[in-house]
CSV table of C-alpha atoms (C1' of nucleotides) in Angstrom, one decimal:
chain,number,residue,atom,x,y,z
S,245,MET,CA,-2.1,-25.0,28.7
S,246,MET,CA,-2.4,-24.1,25.1
S,247,ARG,CA,0.8,-24.6,23.1
S,248,VAL,CA,2.6,-21.3,22.6
S,249,SER,CA,2.6,-21.7,18.9
S,250,ASP,CA,-1.2,-22.1,18.9
S,251,LYS,CA,-1.7,-18.7,20.3
S,252,HIS,CA,0.9,-17.1,18.1
S,253,SER,CA,-0.7,-18.6,15.0
S,254,LYS,CA,-4.2,-17.8,16.2
S,255,ILE,CA,-3.1,-14.1,16.3
S,256,THR,CA,-1.4,-14.3,13.0
S,257,GLN,CA,-4.5,-15.8,11.3
S,258,ALA,CA,-6.7,-13.2,12.9
S,259,ALA,CA,-4.3,-10.4,11.8
S,260,VAL,CA,-4.5,-11.7,8.2
S,261,LYS,CA,-8.2,-11.4,8.2
S,262,VAL,CA,-8.3,-8.0,9.8
S,263,PHE,CA,-5.5,-6.5,7.7
S,264,ALA,CA,-7.1,-7.8,4.5
S,265,LYS,CA,-10.4,-6.3,5.4
S,266,LYS,CA,-9.3,-2.9,6.7
S,267,GLY,CA,-5.7,-2.4,5.6
S,268,PHE,CA,-2.8,-2.3,8.0
S,269,PHE,CA,-3.2,1.2,9.2
S,270,ASN,CA,-7.0,1.1,9.7
S,271,ALA,CA,-6.8,-2.2,11.5
S,272,ARG,CA,-6.9,-1.8,15.3
S,273,ILE,CA,-5.1,-4.0,17.7
S,274,SER,CA,-8.4,-4.5,19.4
S,275,ASP,CA,-9.9,-5.8,16.2
S,276,ILE,CA,-7.2,-8.4,15.9
S,277,ALA,CA,-7.6,-9.3,19.6
S,278,LYS,CA,-11.3,-9.8,19.2
S,279,GLU,CA,-10.9,-11.8,16.0
S,280,ALA,CA,-8.3,-14.0,17.8
S,281,LYS,CA,-10.4,-14.2,21.0
S,282,VAL,CA,-7.6,-13.0,23.2
S,283,ALA,CA,-7.1,-9.8,25.2
S,284,ASP,CA,-5.4,-6.8,23.6
S,285,GLY,CA,-2.4,-7.2,26.0
S,286,THR,CA,-1.9,-10.8,25.0
S,287,ILE,CA,-0.8,-9.7,21.6
S,288,TYR,CA,2.1,-7.9,23.1
S,289,LEU,CA,3.3,-11.2,24.7
S,290,TYR,CA,3.9,-12.6,21.2
S,291,PHE,CA,4.7,-9.6,19.1
S,292,ASN,CA,6.7,-6.4,19.8
S,293,ASN,CA,4.3,-4.0,18.1
S,294,LYS,CA,1.8,-3.7,15.3
S,295,TYR,CA,4.4,-3.6,12.6
S,296,ASP,CA,6.0,-6.7,13.9
S,297,ILE,CA,2.8,-8.6,13.4
S,298,LEU,CA,2.8,-7.7,9.7
S,299,ILE,CA,6.5,-8.5,9.1
S,300,SER,CA,6.4,-11.7,11.0
S,301,LEU,CA,3.2,-12.7,9.3
S,302,PHE,CA,4.8,-12.0,5.9
S,303,GLU,CA,8.0,-14.0,6.6
S,304,ASP,CA,6.2,-17.0,8.0
S,305,GLU,CA,3.7,-17.3,5.2
S,306,ILE,CA,5.9,-16.6,2.3
S,307,GLY,CA,8.4,-19.0,3.8
S,308,LYS,CA,5.7,-21.7,3.6
S,309,ILE,CA,4.9,-20.8,0.1
S,310,ILE,CA,8.5,-21.0,-1.0
S,311,LEU,CA,8.8,-24.5,0.4
S,312,GLN,CA,5.6,-25.6,-1.3
S,313,VAL,CA,6.5,-24.3,-4.7
S,314,LYS,CA,10.1,-25.5,-4.6
S,315,LEU,CA,8.8,-29.0,-3.8
S,316,LEU,CA,6.5,-28.9,-6.8
S,317,LEU,CA,9.2,-27.7,-9.1
S,318,GLU,CA,11.7,-30.4,-8.1
S,319,LYS,CA,9.8,-33.0,-10.0
S,320,GLU,CA,9.8,-31.2,-13.3
S,321,ASP,CA,12.6,-30.6,-15.7
S,322,ASP,CA,11.2,-28.6,-18.6
S,323,PRO,CA,11.5,-24.8,-17.8
S,324,CYS,CA,8.3,-24.1,-19.7
S,325,GLN,CA,6.4,-26.5,-17.5
S,326,LYS,CA,8.2,-25.0,-14.5
S,327,LEU,CA,7.0,-21.6,-15.3
S,328,HIS,CA,3.5,-22.9,-15.7
S,329,ILE,CA,3.7,-24.6,-12.3
S,330,PHE,CA,5.0,-21.4,-10.7
S,331,ALA,CA,2.3,-19.2,-12.2
S,332,LYS,CA,-0.5,-21.6,-11.4
S,333,HIS,CA,0.7,-22.0,-7.9
S,334,HIS,CA,1.0,-18.3,-7.4
S,335,LEU,CA,-2.5,-17.7,-8.6
S,336,LEU,CA,-4.0,-20.6,-6.7
S,337,LEU,CA,-3.0,-18.8,-3.5
S,338,LEU,CA,-5.9,-16.5,-4.2
S,339,GLU,CA,-8.4,-19.2,-4.3
S,340,GLU,CA,-7.2,-20.9,-1.2
S,341,LYS,CA,-6.2,-17.9,0.9
S,342,LYS,CA,-7.7,-14.7,-0.5
S,343,ASP,CA,-7.0,-12.7,2.6
S,344,LEU,CA,-3.4,-13.8,2.7
S,345,ALA,CA,-2.9,-12.9,-0.9
S,346,GLU,CA,-4.3,-9.5,-0.2
S,347,VAL,CA,-2.1,-8.8,2.7
S,348,LEU,CA,1.1,-10.0,0.9
S,349,GLN,CA,0.3,-7.6,-1.9
S,350,MET,CA,-0.2,-4.8,0.6
S,351,GLU,CA,2.9,-5.4,2.5
S,352,LEU,CA,5.1,-5.0,-0.6
S,353,ARG,CA,3.7,-1.6,-1.2
S,354,GLN,CA,3.9,0.0,2.2
S,355,SER,CA,5.7,3.1,1.1
S,356,ASN,CA,7.4,4.7,4.0
S,357,GLU,CA,10.7,5.2,5.6
S,358,PHE,CA,10.4,2.0,7.6
S,359,MET,CA,9.7,-0.3,4.6
S,360,LYS,CA,12.5,1.3,2.6
S,361,GLU,CA,14.9,0.2,5.3
S,362,TYR,CA,13.6,-3.3,5.6
S,363,ARG,CA,15.4,-5.6,3.2
S,364,ASN,CA,12.8,-8.1,2.3
S,365,THR,CA,15.0,-11.2,1.8
S,366,LYS,CA,12.1,-13.7,1.8
S,367,PHE,CA,10.5,-11.9,-1.1
S,368,ILE,CA,13.8,-11.9,-3.0
S,369,GLU,CA,14.1,-15.6,-2.4
S,370,TYR,CA,10.6,-16.0,-3.8
S,371,ILE,CA,11.2,-14.2,-7.1
S,372,ASP,CA,14.6,-15.7,-7.5
S,373,ILE,CA,12.8,-18.9,-8.1
S,374,ILE,CA,11.7,-17.4,-11.4
S,375,SER,CA,15.1,-16.2,-12.4
S,376,ALA,CA,16.5,-19.7,-11.7
S,377,ILE,CA,14.0,-21.2,-14.1
S,378,ILE,CA,14.9,-18.7,-16.7
S,379,HIS,CA,18.6,-19.3,-16.3
S,380,GLN,CA,18.0,-23.0,-16.6
S,381,GLY,CA,16.0,-22.5,-19.8
S,382,GLN,CA,18.8,-20.4,-21.2
S,383,ASP,CA,21.5,-22.9,-20.3
S,384,MET,CA,19.4,-25.6,-22.0
S,385,GLY,CA,19.2,-23.5,-25.1
S,386,ILE,CA,15.4,-23.3,-24.9
S,387,PHE,CA,15.2,-19.7,-23.8
S,388,ASN,CA,16.5,-16.6,-25.6
S,389,LYS,CA,19.8,-15.6,-24.0
S,390,ALA,CA,19.2,-11.9,-24.8
S,391,ILE,CA,16.6,-11.8,-22.0
S,392,SER,CA,17.9,-10.6,-18.7
S,393,PRO,CA,16.7,-13.0,-16.0
S,394,GLY,CA,16.9,-10.1,-13.5
S,395,ILE,CA,14.4,-8.1,-15.4
S,396,ALA,CA,12.3,-11.0,-16.5
S,397,LYS,CA,11.8,-12.3,-13.0
S,398,ARG,CA,10.4,-8.9,-12.0
S,399,ALA,CA,8.2,-8.6,-15.0
S,400,ILE,CA,6.7,-12.1,-14.5
S,401,PHE,CA,6.2,-11.6,-10.9
S,402,GLY,CA,4.6,-8.2,-11.5
S,403,ALA,CA,2.3,-9.6,-14.1
S,404,LEU,CA,1.1,-12.3,-11.8
S,405,ASP,CA,0.8,-9.9,-8.9
S,406,GLU,CA,-1.3,-7.6,-11.0
S,407,MET,CA,-3.6,-10.5,-12.0
S,408,SER,CA,-4.0,-11.1,-8.3
S,409,ARG,CA,-5.0,-7.6,-7.6
S,410,LEU,CA,-7.7,-7.8,-10.2
S,411,TRP,CA,-9.2,-10.8,-8.4
S,412,VAL,CA,-9.0,-9.2,-5.1
S,413,LEU,CA,-10.8,-6.1,-6.1
S,414,ALA,CA,-13.2,-7.4,-8.7
S,415,ASP,CA,-16.3,-9.1,-7.5
S,416,ASP,CA,-16.8,-11.0,-10.7
S,417,PRO,CA,-13.6,-12.4,-12.1
S,418,HIS,CA,-13.9,-12.6,-15.8
S,419,TYR,CA,-11.4,-15.4,-16.1
S,420,THR,CA,-10.7,-18.6,-14.3
S,421,ILE,CA,-7.3,-19.2,-12.6
S,422,GLU,CA,-6.5,-21.9,-15.1
S,423,GLU,CA,-7.2,-19.7,-18.0
S,424,THR,CA,-5.2,-16.8,-16.5
S,425,ALA,CA,-2.2,-19.0,-15.8
S,426,ASP,CA,-2.3,-20.4,-19.3
S,427,GLN,CA,-2.6,-17.0,-20.8
S,428,VAL,CA,0.1,-15.4,-18.8
S,429,CYS,CA,2.5,-18.3,-19.5
S,430,ASN,CA,1.7,-18.3,-23.2
S,431,LEU,CA,2.3,-14.6,-23.3
S,432,PHE,CA,5.7,-14.8,-21.6
S,433,LEU,CA,6.8,-17.9,-23.4
S,434,ASN,CA,5.7,-17.0,-26.9
S,435,GLY,CA,5.1,-13.3,-26.9
S,436,LEU,CA,2.5,-11.2,-28.5
S,437,LYS,CA,3.7,-11.5,-32.0
S,438,ASN,CA,2.4,-14.1,-34.3
S,439,PRO,CA,4.8,-17.0,-34.9
S,440,PRO,CA,6.4,-16.6,-38.4
S,441,ALA,CA,4.2,-18.3,-40.9
S,442,PRO,CA,5.1,-22.0,-41.2
S,443,THR,CA,7.4,-22.7,-44.2
S,444,THR,CA,5.2,-24.8,-46.4
J,60,MET,CA,-4.3,37.6,-4.9
J,61,MET,CA,-2.8,34.3,-5.7
J,62,ARG,CA,-4.9,32.4,-8.3
J,63,VAL,CA,-7.0,29.7,-6.6
J,64,SER,CA,-5.5,27.0,-8.8
J,65,ASP,CA,-2.0,28.0,-7.6
J,66,LYS,CA,-2.7,27.1,-4.0
J,67,HIS,CA,-4.6,24.0,-5.0
J,68,SER,CA,-1.7,22.8,-6.9
J,69,LYS,CA,0.9,23.9,-4.4
J,70,ILE,CA,-0.9,21.7,-1.9
J,71,THR,CA,-1.1,18.8,-4.3
J,72,GLN,CA,2.6,19.1,-5.1
J,73,ALA,CA,3.5,19.2,-1.4
J,74,ALA,CA,1.2,16.2,-0.7
J,75,VAL,CA,3.0,14.2,-3.4
J,76,LYS,CA,6.3,14.8,-1.7
J,77,VAL,CA,5.1,14.0,1.8
J,78,PHE,CA,3.1,10.9,0.8
J,79,ALA,CA,6.1,9.6,-1.1
J,80,LYS,CA,8.4,10.1,1.8
J,81,LYS,CA,6.1,8.9,4.7
J,82,GLY,CA,3.3,7.0,3.1
J,83,PHE,CA,-0.3,8.1,3.2
J,84,PHE,CA,-1.1,7.1,6.7
J,85,ASN,CA,2.1,8.4,8.3
J,86,ALA,CA,1.9,11.7,6.6
J,87,ARG,CA,0.5,14.4,8.8
J,88,ILE,CA,-1.7,17.2,7.5
J,89,SER,CA,0.7,19.6,9.2
J,90,ASP,CA,3.6,18.1,7.2
J,91,ILE,CA,1.8,18.8,4.0
J,92,ALA,CA,0.9,22.3,5.2
J,93,LYS,CA,4.4,23.1,6.1
J,94,GLU,CA,5.8,21.7,2.8
J,95,ALA,CA,3.2,23.8,1.0
J,96,LYS,CA,3.8,26.8,3.2
J,97,VAL,CA,0.2,27.3,4.1
J,98,ALA,CA,-1.7,26.9,7.4
J,99,ASP,CA,-3.2,23.5,8.3
J,100,GLY,CA,-6.7,25.0,8.0
J,101,THR,CA,-6.0,26.3,4.5
J,102,ILE,CA,-5.9,22.7,3.2
J,103,TYR,CA,-9.5,22.2,4.2
J,104,LEU,CA,-10.5,25.1,2.0
J,105,TYR,CA,-9.4,23.2,-1.0
J,106,PHE,CA,-9.9,19.5,0.0
J,107,ASN,CA,-12.6,17.8,2.1
J,108,ASN,CA,-10.3,15.6,4.0
J,109,LYS,CA,-7.0,13.8,3.9
J,110,TYR,CA,-8.3,11.0,1.7
J,111,ASP,CA,-9.7,13.5,-0.7
J,112,ILE,CA,-6.1,14.9,-1.3
J,113,LEU,CA,-4.9,11.5,-2.3
J,114,ILE,CA,-7.9,10.7,-4.6
J,115,SER,CA,-7.9,14.1,-6.3
J,116,LEU,CA,-4.1,14.0,-6.7
J,117,PHE,CA,-4.4,10.7,-8.4
J,118,GLU,CA,-7.1,11.7,-10.8
J,119,ASP,CA,-5.4,14.9,-11.7
J,120,GLU,CA,-2.0,13.5,-12.3
J,121,ILE,CA,-3.0,10.3,-14.1
J,122,GLY,CA,-5.3,12.4,-16.2
J,123,LYS,CA,-2.3,14.4,-17.4
J,124,ILE,CA,-0.3,11.3,-18.1
J,125,ILE,CA,-3.1,9.8,-20.2
J,126,LEU,CA,-3.2,12.9,-22.3
J,127,GLN,CA,0.6,12.9,-22.8
J,128,VAL,CA,0.8,9.3,-23.8
J,129,LYS,CA,-2.2,9.4,-26.1
J,130,LEU,CA,-0.6,12.3,-27.9
J,131,LEU,CA,2.6,10.4,-28.4
J,132,LEU,CA,0.8,7.3,-29.6
J,133,GLU,CA,-1.3,9.2,-32.2
J,134,LYS,CA,1.7,9.7,-34.5
J,135,GLU,CA,2.6,6.0,-34.6
J,136,ASP,CA,1.0,3.2,-36.5
J,137,ASP,CA,3.0,0.1,-35.7
J,138,PRO,CA,1.6,-1.6,-32.6
J,139,CYS,CA,5.1,-2.9,-31.6
J,140,GLN,CA,6.4,0.6,-31.7
J,141,LYS,CA,3.4,1.8,-29.8
J,142,LEU,CA,4.1,-0.7,-27.0
J,143,HIS,CA,7.6,0.6,-26.9
J,144,ILE,CA,6.4,4.1,-26.6
J,145,PHE,CA,4.0,3.2,-23.8
J,146,ALA,CA,6.6,1.3,-21.8
J,147,LYS,CA,9.2,3.9,-22.2
J,148,HIS,CA,6.9,6.7,-21.3
J,149,HIS,CA,5.6,4.8,-18.2
J,150,LEU,CA,9.1,4.2,-17.0
J,151,LEU,CA,10.3,7.7,-17.7
J,152,LEU,CA,7.8,9.0,-15.2
J,153,LEU,CA,10.2,7.6,-12.6
J,154,GLU,CA,13.0,9.6,-13.7
J,155,GLU,CA,11.0,12.8,-14.1
J,156,LYS,CA,8.7,12.5,-11.1
J,157,LYS,CA,10.0,9.8,-8.8
J,158,ASP,CA,7.7,11.0,-5.9
J,159,LEU,CA,4.7,10.9,-8.0
J,160,ALA,CA,5.5,7.4,-9.3
J,161,GLU,CA,5.8,6.2,-5.8
J,162,VAL,CA,2.5,7.7,-4.7
J,163,LEU,CA,0.6,6.3,-7.7
J,164,GLN,CA,1.9,2.9,-6.9
J,165,MET,CA,0.8,3.2,-3.3
J,166,GLU,CA,-2.6,4.5,-4.2
J,167,LEU,CA,-3.4,1.4,-6.1
J,168,ARG,CA,-2.6,-0.8,-3.2
J,169,GLN,CA,-4.4,0.8,-0.4
J,170,SER,CA,-6.3,-2.2,0.7
J,171,ASN,CA,-9.3,-1.3,2.7
J,172,GLU,CA,-13.1,-1.0,2.6
J,173,PHE,CA,-12.8,2.5,1.1
J,174,MET,CA,-10.6,1.6,-1.8
J,175,LYS,CA,-12.7,-1.4,-2.6
J,176,GLU,CA,-15.6,0.9,-3.1
J,177,TYR,CA,-13.9,3.5,-5.2
J,178,ARG,CA,-14.0,2.5,-8.8
J,179,ASN,CA,-10.9,3.9,-10.2
J,180,THR,CA,-12.0,4.9,-13.7
J,181,LYS,CA,-8.9,6.9,-14.5
J,182,PHE,CA,-6.7,3.9,-13.8
J,183,ILE,CA,-8.9,1.8,-16.1
J,184,GLU,CA,-8.7,4.4,-18.8
J,185,TYR,CA,-4.9,4.2,-18.5
J,186,ILE,CA,-4.5,0.5,-18.9
J,187,ASP,CA,-7.1,0.4,-21.6
J,188,ILE,CA,-4.5,2.2,-23.7
J,189,ILE,CA,-2.6,-1.1,-23.7
J,190,SER,CA,-5.5,-3.3,-24.6
J,191,ALA,CA,-6.3,-0.9,-27.5
J,192,ILE,CA,-2.8,-1.4,-28.8
J,193,ILE,CA,-3.1,-5.1,-28.6
J,194,HIS,CA,-6.5,-5.1,-30.3
J,195,GLN,CA,-5.1,-3.1,-33.1
J,196,GLY,CA,-2.1,-5.5,-33.5
J,197,GLN,CA,-4.5,-8.4,-33.6
J,198,ASP,CA,-6.7,-6.7,-36.2
J,199,MET,CA,-3.6,-6.0,-38.3
J,200,GLY,CA,-2.7,-9.7,-38.1
J,201,ILE,CA,0.6,-8.9,-36.4
J,202,PHE,CA,-0.3,-10.1,-32.9
J,203,ASN,CA,-1.5,-13.6,-31.9
J,204,LYS,CA,-5.2,-13.6,-31.6
J,205,ALA,CA,-5.1,-16.3,-28.9
J,206,ILE,CA,-3.9,-13.7,-26.5
J,207,SER,CA,-6.6,-12.1,-24.4
J,208,PRO,CA,-6.1,-8.3,-24.5
J,209,GLY,CA,-7.9,-8.1,-21.1
J,210,ILE,CA,-5.3,-10.3,-19.5
J,211,ALA,CA,-2.4,-9.0,-21.5
J,212,LYS,CA,-3.1,-5.4,-20.5
J,213,ARG,CA,-2.9,-6.3,-16.9
J,214,ALA,CA,0.2,-8.4,-17.3
J,215,ILE,CA,2.0,-5.7,-19.1
J,216,PHE,CA,1.0,-3.0,-16.7
J,217,GLY,CA,1.9,-5.2,-13.8
J,218,ALA,CA,5.3,-5.9,-15.3
J,219,LEU,CA,6.0,-2.2,-15.8
J,220,ASP,CA,4.7,-1.3,-12.4
J,221,GLU,CA,6.9,-3.9,-10.8
J,222,MET,CA,9.9,-2.5,-12.6
J,223,SER,CA,9.0,0.9,-11.1
J,224,ARG,CA,8.9,-0.5,-7.7
J,225,LEU,CA,12.4,-1.8,-8.1
J,226,TRP,CA,13.6,1.6,-8.9
J,227,VAL,CA,11.7,3.3,-6.1
J,228,LEU,CA,13.1,1.0,-3.5
J,229,ALA,CA,16.6,0.3,-4.8
J,230,ASP,CA,19.2,2.8,-4.3
J,231,ASP,CA,21.4,1.6,-7.1
J,232,PRO,CA,19.3,0.6,-10.1
J,233,HIS,CA,21.1,-2.1,-12.0
J,234,TYR,CA,19.5,-1.2,-15.3
J,235,THR,CA,18.8,2.0,-17.2
J,236,ILE,CA,15.3,3.0,-18.2
J,237,GLU,CA,16.1,2.5,-21.9
J,238,GLU,CA,17.5,-1.0,-21.2
J,239,THR,CA,14.5,-1.9,-19.1
J,240,ALA,CA,11.9,-0.7,-21.6
J,241,ASP,CA,13.6,-2.6,-24.4
J,242,GLN,CA,13.9,-5.7,-22.3
J,243,VAL,CA,10.3,-5.7,-21.2
J,244,CYS,CA,9.0,-5.0,-24.7
J,245,ASN,CA,11.2,-7.7,-26.2
J,246,LEU,CA,9.9,-10.1,-23.6
J,247,PHE,CA,6.3,-9.3,-24.3
J,248,LEU,CA,6.6,-9.1,-28.1
J,249,ASN,CA,8.8,-12.2,-28.7
J,250,GLY,CA,8.6,-14.2,-25.5
J,251,LEU,CA,11.1,-16.1,-23.6
J,252,LYS,CA,11.5,-19.0,-26.0
J,253,ASN,CA,14.1,-19.0,-28.7
J,254,PRO,CA,12.7,-18.2,-32.2
J,255,PRO,CA,12.6,-21.5,-34.2
J,256,ALA,CA,15.9,-22.0,-36.0
J,257,PRO,CA,16.0,-20.3,-39.4
J,258,THR,CA,15.2,-22.7,-42.2
J,259,THR,CA,18.4,-22.8,-44.1
M,196,DG,C1',-3.1,-28.5,48.1
M,197,DA,C1',0.2,-25.0,48.7
M,198,DT,C1',3.6,-22.4,46.4
M,199,DT,C1',6.0,-20.7,42.5
M,200,DT,C1',6.1,-19.6,37.7
M,201,DT,C1',4.1,-18.8,33.6
M,202,DT,C1',0.6,-16.8,30.9
M,203,DA,C1',-3.4,-13.9,30.2
M,204,DT,C1',-6.3,-9.9,31.1
M,205,DG,C1',-8.3,-5.3,30.0
M,206,DA,C1',-8.8,-0.8,32.0
M,207,DA,C1',-6.0,3.3,32.2
M,208,DT,C1',-2.4,6.0,30.1
M,209,DC,C1',-0.5,8.9,26.9
M,210,DG,C1',0.7,10.7,22.7
M,211,DA,C1',-0.9,11.8,18.4
M,212,DT,C1',-3.3,14.4,14.8
M,213,DA,C1',-7.5,15.2,11.7
M,214,DT,C1',-10.6,18.7,11.7
M,215,DT,C1',-13.0,23.0,13.2
M,216,DC,C1',-13.8,27.8,13.8
M,217,DA,C1',-13.2,32.4,15.9
M,218,DT,C1',-10.1,35.7,14.5
M,219,DT,C1',-7.0,38.1,11.3
M,220,DT,C1',-5.3,39.3,6.8
M,221,DT,C1',-5.8,40.2,2.1
M,222,DT,C1',-8.3,41.6,-1.9
M,223,DG,C1',-10.9,44.4,-5.0
M,224,DG,C1',-14.2,47.8,-5.6
M,225,DT,C1',-15.5,52.6,-4.6
V,22,DA,C1',-8.5,55.7,2.6
V,23,DC,C1',-12.6,52.8,3.7
V,24,DC,C1',-15.5,48.9,3.4
V,25,DA,C1',-17.4,44.3,2.5
V,26,DA,C1',-16.3,39.9,0.9
V,27,DA,C1',-13.1,36.3,0.4
V,28,DA,C1',-9.2,33.8,1.8
V,29,DA,C1',-6.0,32.4,5.2
V,30,DT,C1',-4.6,31.4,9.8
V,31,DG,C1',-3.3,28.3,13.7
V,32,DA,C1',-4.6,27.4,18.4
V,33,DA,C1',-8.1,24.6,20.5
V,34,DT,C1',-10.9,20.5,20.3
V,35,DA,C1',-12.2,16.0,20.4
V,36,DT,C1',-11.3,11.4,19.3
V,37,DC,C1',-8.8,7.6,18.7
V,38,DG,C1',-6.1,3.7,19.5
V,39,DA,C1',-1.2,1.6,20.5
V,40,DT,C1',1.0,0.2,24.4
V,41,DT,C1',1.6,-0.6,29.4
V,42,DC,C1',1.2,-2.7,33.7
V,43,DA,C1',-1.1,-3.9,38.1
V,44,DT,C1',-3.8,-7.7,38.8
V,45,DA,C1',-5.8,-12.3,38.0
V,46,DA,C1',-6.0,-17.0,36.2
V,47,DA,C1',-3.8,-21.2,34.9
V,48,DA,C1',-0.1,-24.4,35.0
V,49,DA,C1',3.8,-26.6,36.8
V,50,DT,C1',6.4,-28.0,40.7
V,51,DC,C1',6.8,-29.7,45.1
DNA sequence: GATTTTTATGAATCGATATTCATTTTTGGT
DNA sequence: ACCAAAAATGAATATCGATTCATAAAAATC
């Protein structure tokens, strides 16, 4: 017998593909079933309903991402570097798992009564990684204390998320991931304004 | 007889409400018809199909926003101030037209074959306002020329958009719009890092 | 290898709803 | 007031697709 988890994850992987291609509402259960090579009914042995596939997919996958990025950050002390690592890791998701990136984006935007109820604690955990970095930087005296970490974490996440959207939609990305991560970090660390002229 | 445009816009306004509440796919034509106080069939005298309502709504409304914000920016020369104006205007939309803000966000994220085809030129026109400001700042020598306006425009839009999302979903906003606009601008203009200590 | 338990199947059900169109109402001109 | 054209109606249509469940296959137990 195939291990239970194998079928669960086969269906999840198939759902990622299908949701990314068609969007949640246009994706049919039978599409996911076909992609996963199981019967339609089998899906209901592992998930309660269509929405449950999306939610459970989101929590599983973002959980993995949180673990990965926290592990990477552990080794680093400098908050600037940490921000770099976070940004690069976030954007690299696109290269490695384009479909997943697309679905995660989508999930956050499902605007309806259901989603407004659902408190997305995993997502909050993810962006709180950013505010923790900012706090640390402020405590170390490197970051400006006038910046609200609660706002900045959203701004930084939003910026990265929007860069993702660009990649997902555009066929020819104008910039590389490296370039983009560097640019975004530079922007957030140093700002748009020119540094005051060096005192000669 | 009621002017044609009145009915068209009655339906559009109703659609904004219903889409915001239920999301595009869960919104029924009959919901929109009821909200607009017209018959279901009447909607098809003004729009080709359900998707057409969304697209046309988006283009009309974002068109108005572009006009408004361009008018506001005309009077101002300083790029920093311009950025402030843009940010504040973007966030104020939320206060004035929460439903619309929600629908505009949603529209951008409908991830499916259809949306990937649809080249959203109005949206591009909107965010190009930001890159124009950045260009101007760079030409004037105020902004760092190492920043790519093409990336920064996305980052700034993404940050503002994410702040919107927070408001739309959260019942108790922690920050005021003024505060948020100031914080976001400060972040983008000056960056996270502390300014170098003044040379005494 | 027979029996029980677990897992999988996919055709049938059942509700939903986008769209159509025959009919009615309103309008504007005479 | 009457007529033709335009606008509006809303019940009927026609399709779609999530979910169920009686049945079958596979695995575990004896």
